[in-house]
Amino acid sequence: MKILVTGGCGFIGSNFIIYMLETYTDVEIVNIDLLTYAGNLENLKSVEQSTRYRFVKGDITDRDIVRLLASEKPDVIVNFAAESHVDRSIIDPSAFIKTNILGVQVLLDACREFGIPRFVQISTDEVYGSLGPEGSFSETNPLEPNSPYSASKASADLLVHAYFKTFNLNVVITRCSNNYGPYQFPEKLIPLMITNALEDKDLPVYGDGLNVRDWIHVLDHCKAVNTVMRHGVAGQVYNIGGRCEYCNIDIVKLIVNKLGKSESLIKFVKDRPGHDRRYCMNADKLTSELGWSPEISFPDGIEQTINWYLENQAWWERIKTGEYLKYYDTWYGER
Ligand code: NAD
Ligand code: TDX
């Protein structure tokens, strides 16, 4: 099976590539990634010598490069490439609109032109908006995104659906909850808190810290994507979730305590504008129809993840320089 992965140098894409190459000897992967601030070739060191893996630096909004790779006739395109951080989309939405919407159009057009048999769009729970204290999102919930990031992802979902209906393209959409695990960029809650705590820096918690997220280990997400890629029904959406709700302040306290640091590092700061209160995924469709369910418990997964950041200090220290510091000052400086 030849897979064209986009955005494979990011957090989830790199975990997916490593998982697929290690698990299946008949899988070949081409990875196109623009290497934005979030893309890191170091994530793929363990597979870069593999004869079944090839990296191409390129932009999914660039029709020429996408057409060139599509002309190699992969069996499937799995689209992880995106601007993925909500806070950055509040500072400037432009790149989100370009990559997350226009980039998807370019990929879909290439699928049509070269007859690619399947397109997998990696979407997110955030397209459904925000939940109250009860209930969960199912695939039939309306799309009610609240941030420029989630609006761009919801737009892409609608476009993917339209190409299924109008052009009969073989597409599937996955919508997953919050991931955590190795190689996550330290702008997202869990790696930010782990690395700041290790550096004895403030731990900025937005608002009252009671916003709830549904956490899933990245490896469980990768396995779900593989399942949907192989067995999902064309035109369908599949929710993916960890069945694991935590409010932010509990996660932060857990990390602080595991690292033996003081809770006085925790600082409540000005809330994120448009901050979604709660996400919770109902992934019953994926479990009952395709047989997937999450395997890694949060206590095991978070322990393993904290250890990974402890053992890979050089990885995140190299990231937390230059562009990262500029972003950090812009976003957190006045909170
Ligand atoms: P990430 O920011 O870590 O990685 C994104 C990757 O895409 C980077 O390697 C970046 O260089 C690349 N990229 C960005 N713009 C590009 C472009 N124009 N052309 C080619 N490559 C480009 O993101 P992530 O957390 O790994 O998320 C991957 C996907 O999963 C995204 O589509 C995101 O919306 C979705 N998702 C993420 C989560 C999560 O919790 N992280 C949850 C659900 C869904
Ligand atoms: O410094 C912080 N302080 C804080 O309180 C940061 C970075 C976050 N938070 C809160 C905001 C959220 O309630 O923690 C929660 C998680 O924040 P993020 O890690 O930024 O994730 P979220 O906004 O929930 O979005 C994530 O899940 C869905 C990913 O970034 C998206 O790419 C994915 O689609």
mmCIF file of N, CA and C and ligand atoms in Angstrom, residues 6-13 32-40 58-61 79-85 99-100 121-125 149 153 175-180 183-185 187-188 215 221, ligand 1:
data_model
loop_
_atom_site.group_PDB
_atom_site.id
_atom_site.type_symbol
_atom_site.label_atom_id
_atom_site.label_comp_id
_atom_site.label_asym_id
_atom_site.label_seq_id
_atom_site.Cartn_x
_atom_site.Cartn_y
_atom_site.Cartn_z
ATOM 1 N N THR A 6 0.335 13.885 4.307
ATOM 2 C CA THR A 6 0.676 15.313 4.347
ATOM 3 C C THR A 6 0.853 15.738 5.802
ATOM 4 N N GLY A 7 1.774 16.668 6.035
ATOM 5 C CA GLY A 7 1.993 17.149 7.404
ATOM 6 C C GLY A 7 2.592 16.084 8.308
ATOM 7 N N GLY A 8 3.380 15.198 7.736
ATOM 8 C CA GLY A 8 3.934 14.072 8.489
ATOM 9 C C GLY A 8 5.085 14.432 9.416
ATOM 10 N N CYS A 9 5.538 15.684 9.399
ATOM 11 C CA CYS A 9 6.610 16.071 10.316
ATOM 12 C C CYS A 9 6.060 16.719 11.578
ATOM 13 N N GLY A 10 4.744 16.804 11.685
ATOM 14 C CA GLY A 10 4.130 17.339 12.900
ATOM 15 C C GLY A 10 3.930 16.236 13.922
ATOM 16 N N PHE A 11 3.200 16.566 14.952
ATOM 17 C CA PHE A 11 3.000 15.660 16.095
ATOM 18 C C PHE A 11 2.298 14.353 15.682
ATOM 19 N N ILE A 12 1.073 14.457 15.192
ATOM 20 C CA ILE A 12 0.307 13.233 14.928
ATOM 21 C C ILE A 12 0.810 12.539 13.659
ATOM 22 N N GLY A 13 1.134 13.350 12.635
ATOM 23 C CA GLY A 13 1.614 12.766 11.383
ATOM 24 C C GLY A 13 2.872 11.936 11.579
ATOM 25 N N ILE A 32 4.760 14.645 2.493
ATOM 26 C CA ILE A 32 4.965 16.045 2.075
ATOM 27 C C ILE A 32 4.646 16.963 3.252
ATOM 28 N N ASP A 33 5.625 17.809 3.574
ATOM 29 C CA ASP A 33 5.455 18.718 4.717
ATOM 30 C C ASP A 33 6.189 20.016 4.402
ATOM 31 N N LEU A 34 5.556 21.111 4.753
ATOM 32 C CA LEU A 34 6.145 22.440 4.493
ATOM 33 C C LEU A 34 7.230 22.790 5.499
ATOM 34 N N LEU A 35 7.318 22.038 6.582
ATOM 35 C CA LEU A 35 8.247 22.366 7.675
ATOM 36 C C LEU A 35 8.011 23.785 8.179
ATOM 37 N N THR A 36 6.789 24.038 8.596
ATOM 38 C CA THR A 36 6.482 25.284 9.300
ATOM 39 C C THR A 36 7.134 25.190 10.682
ATOM 40 N N TYR A 37 6.856 26.155 11.547
ATOM 41 C CA TYR A 37 7.416 26.119 12.906
ATOM 42 C C TYR A 37 7.096 24.784 13.593
ATOM 43 N N ALA A 38 5.964 24.150 13.193
ATOM 44 C CA ALA A 38 5.509 22.926 13.875
ATOM 45 C C ALA A 38 6.087 21.646 13.264
ATOM 46 N N GLY A 39 6.692 21.764 12.102
ATOM 47 C CA GLY A 39 7.226 20.569 11.434
ATOM 48 C C GLY A 39 8.671 20.342 11.842
ATOM 49 N N ASN A 40 9.014 19.101 12.135
ATOM 50 C CA ASN A 40 10.348 18.821 12.672
ATOM 51 C C ASN A 40 10.854 17.487 12.127
ATOM 52 N N GLY A 58 7.353 20.471 0.891
ATOM 53 C CA GLY A 58 6.428 21.143 -0.019
ATOM 54 C C GLY A 58 5.167 21.578 0.689
ATOM 55 N N ASP A 59 4.439 22.442 -0.009
ATOM 56 C CA ASP A 59 3.246 23.083 0.541
ATOM 57 C C ASP A 59 2.014 22.443 -0.104
ATOM 58 N N ILE A 60 1.047 22.045 0.688
ATOM 59 C CA ILE A 60 -0.152 21.421 0.091
ATOM 60 C C ILE A 60 -0.994 22.430 -0.697
ATOM 61 N N THR A 61 -0.704 23.723 -0.559
ATOM 62 C CA THR A 61 -1.440 24.696 -1.387
ATOM 63 C C THR A 61 -0.750 24.909 -2.743
ATOM 64 N N ASN A 79 -4.531 13.318 5.023
ATOM 65 C CA ASN A 79 -4.190 14.737 5.194
ATOM 66 C C ASN A 79 -4.142 15.180 6.658
ATOM 67 N N PHE A 80 -2.913 15.181 7.198
ATOM 68 C CA PHE A 80 -2.684 15.723 8.549
ATOM 69 C C PHE A 80 -2.270 17.194 8.489
ATOM 70 N N ALA A 81 -1.798 17.657 7.322
ATOM 71 C CA ALA A 81 -1.208 19.000 7.246
ATOM 72 C C ALA A 81 -2.220 20.047 7.654
ATOM 73 N N ALA A 82 -1.832 20.896 8.575
ATOM 74 C CA ALA A 82 -2.723 21.962 9.026
ATOM 75 C C ALA A 82 -1.962 22.927 9.912
ATOM 76 N N GLU A 83 -2.489 24.126 9.994
ATOM 77 C CA GLU A 83 -2.168 24.994 11.119
ATOM 78 C C GLU A 83 -3.083 24.497 12.226
ATOM 79 N N SER A 84 -2.526 24.168 13.403
ATOM 80 C CA SER A 84 -3.308 23.387 14.364
ATOM 81 C C SER A 84 -3.509 24.057 15.726
ATOM 82 N N HIS A 85 -2.943 25.248 15.948
ATOM 83 C CA HIS A 85 -3.030 25.791 17.309
ATOM 84 C C HIS A 85 -4.045 26.934 17.394
ATOM 85 N N THR A 99 -3.927 27.119 4.479
ATOM 86 C CA THR A 99 -3.557 25.694 4.532
ATOM 87 C C THR A 99 -4.778 24.796 4.779
ATOM 88 N N ASN A 100 -5.591 25.181 5.761
ATOM 89 C CA ASN A 100 -6.637 24.252 6.203
ATOM 90 C C ASN A 100 -7.825 24.185 5.251
ATOM 91 N N GLN A 121 -9.472 12.754 5.460
ATOM 92 C CA GLN A 121 -9.320 14.095 6.041
ATOM 93 C C GLN A 121 -9.271 13.966 7.557
ATOM 94 N N ILE A 122 -8.159 14.429 8.151
ATOM 95 C CA ILE A 122 -8.021 14.385 9.606
ATOM 96 C C ILE A 122 -8.618 15.669 10.169
ATOM 97 N N SER A 123 -9.805 15.527 10.718
ATOM 98 C CA SER A 123 -10.487 16.693 11.276
ATOM 99 C C SER A 123 -10.454 16.628 12.808
ATOM 100 N N THR A 124 -11.337 17.357 13.437
ATOM 101 C CA THR A 124 -11.220 17.540 14.889
ATOM 102 C C THR A 124 -12.582 17.667 15.568
ATOM 103 N N ASP A 125 -12.609 17.366 16.850
ATOM 104 C CA ASP A 125 -13.846 17.544 17.636
ATOM 105 C C ASP A 125 -14.276 19.008 17.691
ATOM 106 N N TYR A 149 -9.456 28.696 13.890
ATOM 107 C CA TYR A 149 -8.936 27.353 13.611
ATOM 108 C C TYR A 149 -10.069 26.371 13.340
ATOM 109 N N LYS A 153 -11.274 24.247 9.912
ATOM 110 C CA LYS A 153 -11.384 22.781 9.837
ATOM 111 C C LYS A 153 -12.809 22.384 9.423
ATOM 112 N N ARG A 175 -12.810 12.700 13.069
ATOM 113 C CA ARG A 175 -12.825 13.848 13.995
ATOM 114 C C ARG A 175 -12.395 13.346 15.363
ATOM 115 N N CYS A 176 -11.219 13.768 15.778
ATOM 116 C CA CYS A 176 -10.648 13.236 17.019
ATOM 117 C C CYS A 176 -10.616 14.303 18.115
ATOM 118 N N SER A 177 -10.578 13.825 19.336
ATOM 119 C CA SER A 177 -10.480 14.711 20.496
ATOM 120 C C SER A 177 -9.009 15.068 20.751
ATOM 121 N N ASN A 178 -8.733 15.724 21.879
ATOM 122 C CA ASN A 178 -7.372 16.209 22.183
ATOM 123 C C ASN A 178 -6.369 15.072 22.323
ATOM 124 N N ASN A 179 -5.317 15.149 21.535
ATOM 125 C CA ASN A 179 -4.241 14.150 21.600
ATOM 126 C C ASN A 179 -3.150 14.588 22.566
ATOM 127 N N TYR A 180 -2.450 13.591 23.132
ATOM 128 C CA TYR A 180 -1.215 13.871 23.870
ATOM 129 C C TYR A 180 -0.272 12.710 23.604
ATOM 130 N N TYR A 183 6.445 13.854 20.948
ATOM 131 C CA TYR A 183 6.625 14.750 19.791
ATOM 132 C C TYR A 183 5.548 15.826 19.681
ATOM 133 N N GLN A 184 4.780 16.070 20.749
ATOM 134 C CA GLN A 184 3.793 17.159 20.638
ATOM 135 C C GLN A 184 4.481 18.491 20.885
ATOM 136 N N PHE A 185 4.216 19.443 20.018
ATOM 137 C CA PHE A 185 4.863 20.752 20.084
ATOM 138 C C PHE A 185 4.506 21.441 21.405
ATOM 139 N N GLU A 187 3.578 24.054 22.584
ATOM 140 C CA GLU A 187 2.623 25.175 22.688
ATOM 141 C C GLU A 187 1.271 24.646 23.182
ATOM 142 N N LYS A 188 1.047 23.325 23.080
ATOM 143 C CA LYS A 188 -0.227 22.720 23.466
ATOM 144 C C LYS A 188 -0.195 22.413 24.961
ATOM 145 N N TRP A 215 -9.300 13.453 26.445
ATOM 146 C CA TRP A 215 -7.915 13.177 26.051
ATOM 147 C C TRP A 215 -7.744 11.777 25.469
ATOM 148 N N HIS A 221 -5.031 7.288 18.513
ATOM 149 C CA HIS A 221 -5.554 8.052 17.367
ATOM 150 C C HIS A 221 -5.005 7.472 16.053
HETATM 151 P P1 NAD B 1 1.060 19.954 14.111
HETATM 152 O O1 NAD B 1 0.866 21.434 14.119
HETATM 153 O O2 NAD B 1 1.929 19.322 15.118
HETATM 154 O O3 NAD B 1 1.600 19.504 12.675
HETATM 155 C C1 NAD B 1 1.145 20.049 11.482
HETATM 156 C C2 NAD B 1 2.149 19.696 10.380
HETATM 157 O O4 NAD B 1 1.621 20.201 9.137
HETATM 158 C C3 NAD B 1 3.525 20.322 10.577
HETATM 159 O O5 NAD B 1 4.528 19.350 10.334
HETATM 160 C C4 NAD B 1 3.579 21.424 9.535
HETATM 161 O O6 NAD B 1 4.893 21.683 9.064
HETATM 162 C C5 NAD B 1 2.683 20.855 8.449
HETATM 163 N N1 NAD B 1 2.101 21.882 7.576
HETATM 164 C C6 NAD B 1 1.486 23.041 7.960
HETATM 165 N N2 NAD B 1 1.095 23.729 6.881
HETATM 166 C C7 NAD B 1 1.441 22.991 5.788
HETATM 167 C C8 NAD B 1 1.290 23.166 4.391
HETATM 168 N N3 NAD B 1 0.701 24.261 3.879
HETATM 169 N N4 NAD B 1 1.747 22.198 3.559
HETATM 170 C C9 NAD B 1 2.359 21.098 4.073
HETATM 171 N N5 NAD B 1 2.544 20.885 5.379
HETATM 172 C C10 NAD B 1 2.088 21.819 6.233
HETATM 173 O O7 NAD B 1 -0.419 19.357 14.156
HETATM 174 P P2 NAD B 1 -0.947 18.002 14.814
HETATM 175 O O8 NAD B 1 -1.294 18.252 16.218
HETATM 176 O O9 NAD B 1 -0.027 16.899 14.443
HETATM 177 O O10 NAD B 1 -2.323 17.837 14.020
HETATM 178 C C11 NAD B 1 -2.368 17.102 12.797
HETATM 179 C C12 NAD B 1 -3.789 17.127 12.276
HETATM 180 O O11 NAD B 1 -4.675 16.558 13.234
HETATM 181 C C13 NAD B 1 -4.326 18.529 12.013
HETATM 182 O O12 NAD B 1 -5.091 18.491 10.826
HETATM 183 C C14 NAD B 1 -5.216 18.829 13.207
HETATM 184 O O13 NAD B 1 -6.266 19.702 12.845
HETATM 185 C C15 NAD B 1 -5.734 17.448 13.533
HETATM 186 N N6 NAD B 1 -6.081 17.213 14.955
HETATM 187 C C16 NAD B 1 -5.191 17.467 15.949
HETATM 188 C C17 NAD B 1 -5.536 17.185 17.263
HETATM 189 C C18 NAD B 1 -4.573 17.427 18.404
HETATM 190 O O14 NAD B 1 -4.972 17.254 19.556
HETATM 191 N N7 NAD B 1 -3.332 17.797 18.162
HETATM 192 C C19 NAD B 1 -6.790 16.633 17.560
HETATM 193 C C20 NAD B 1 -7.682 16.384 16.515
HETATM 194 C C21 NAD B 1 -7.310 16.667 15.209
#
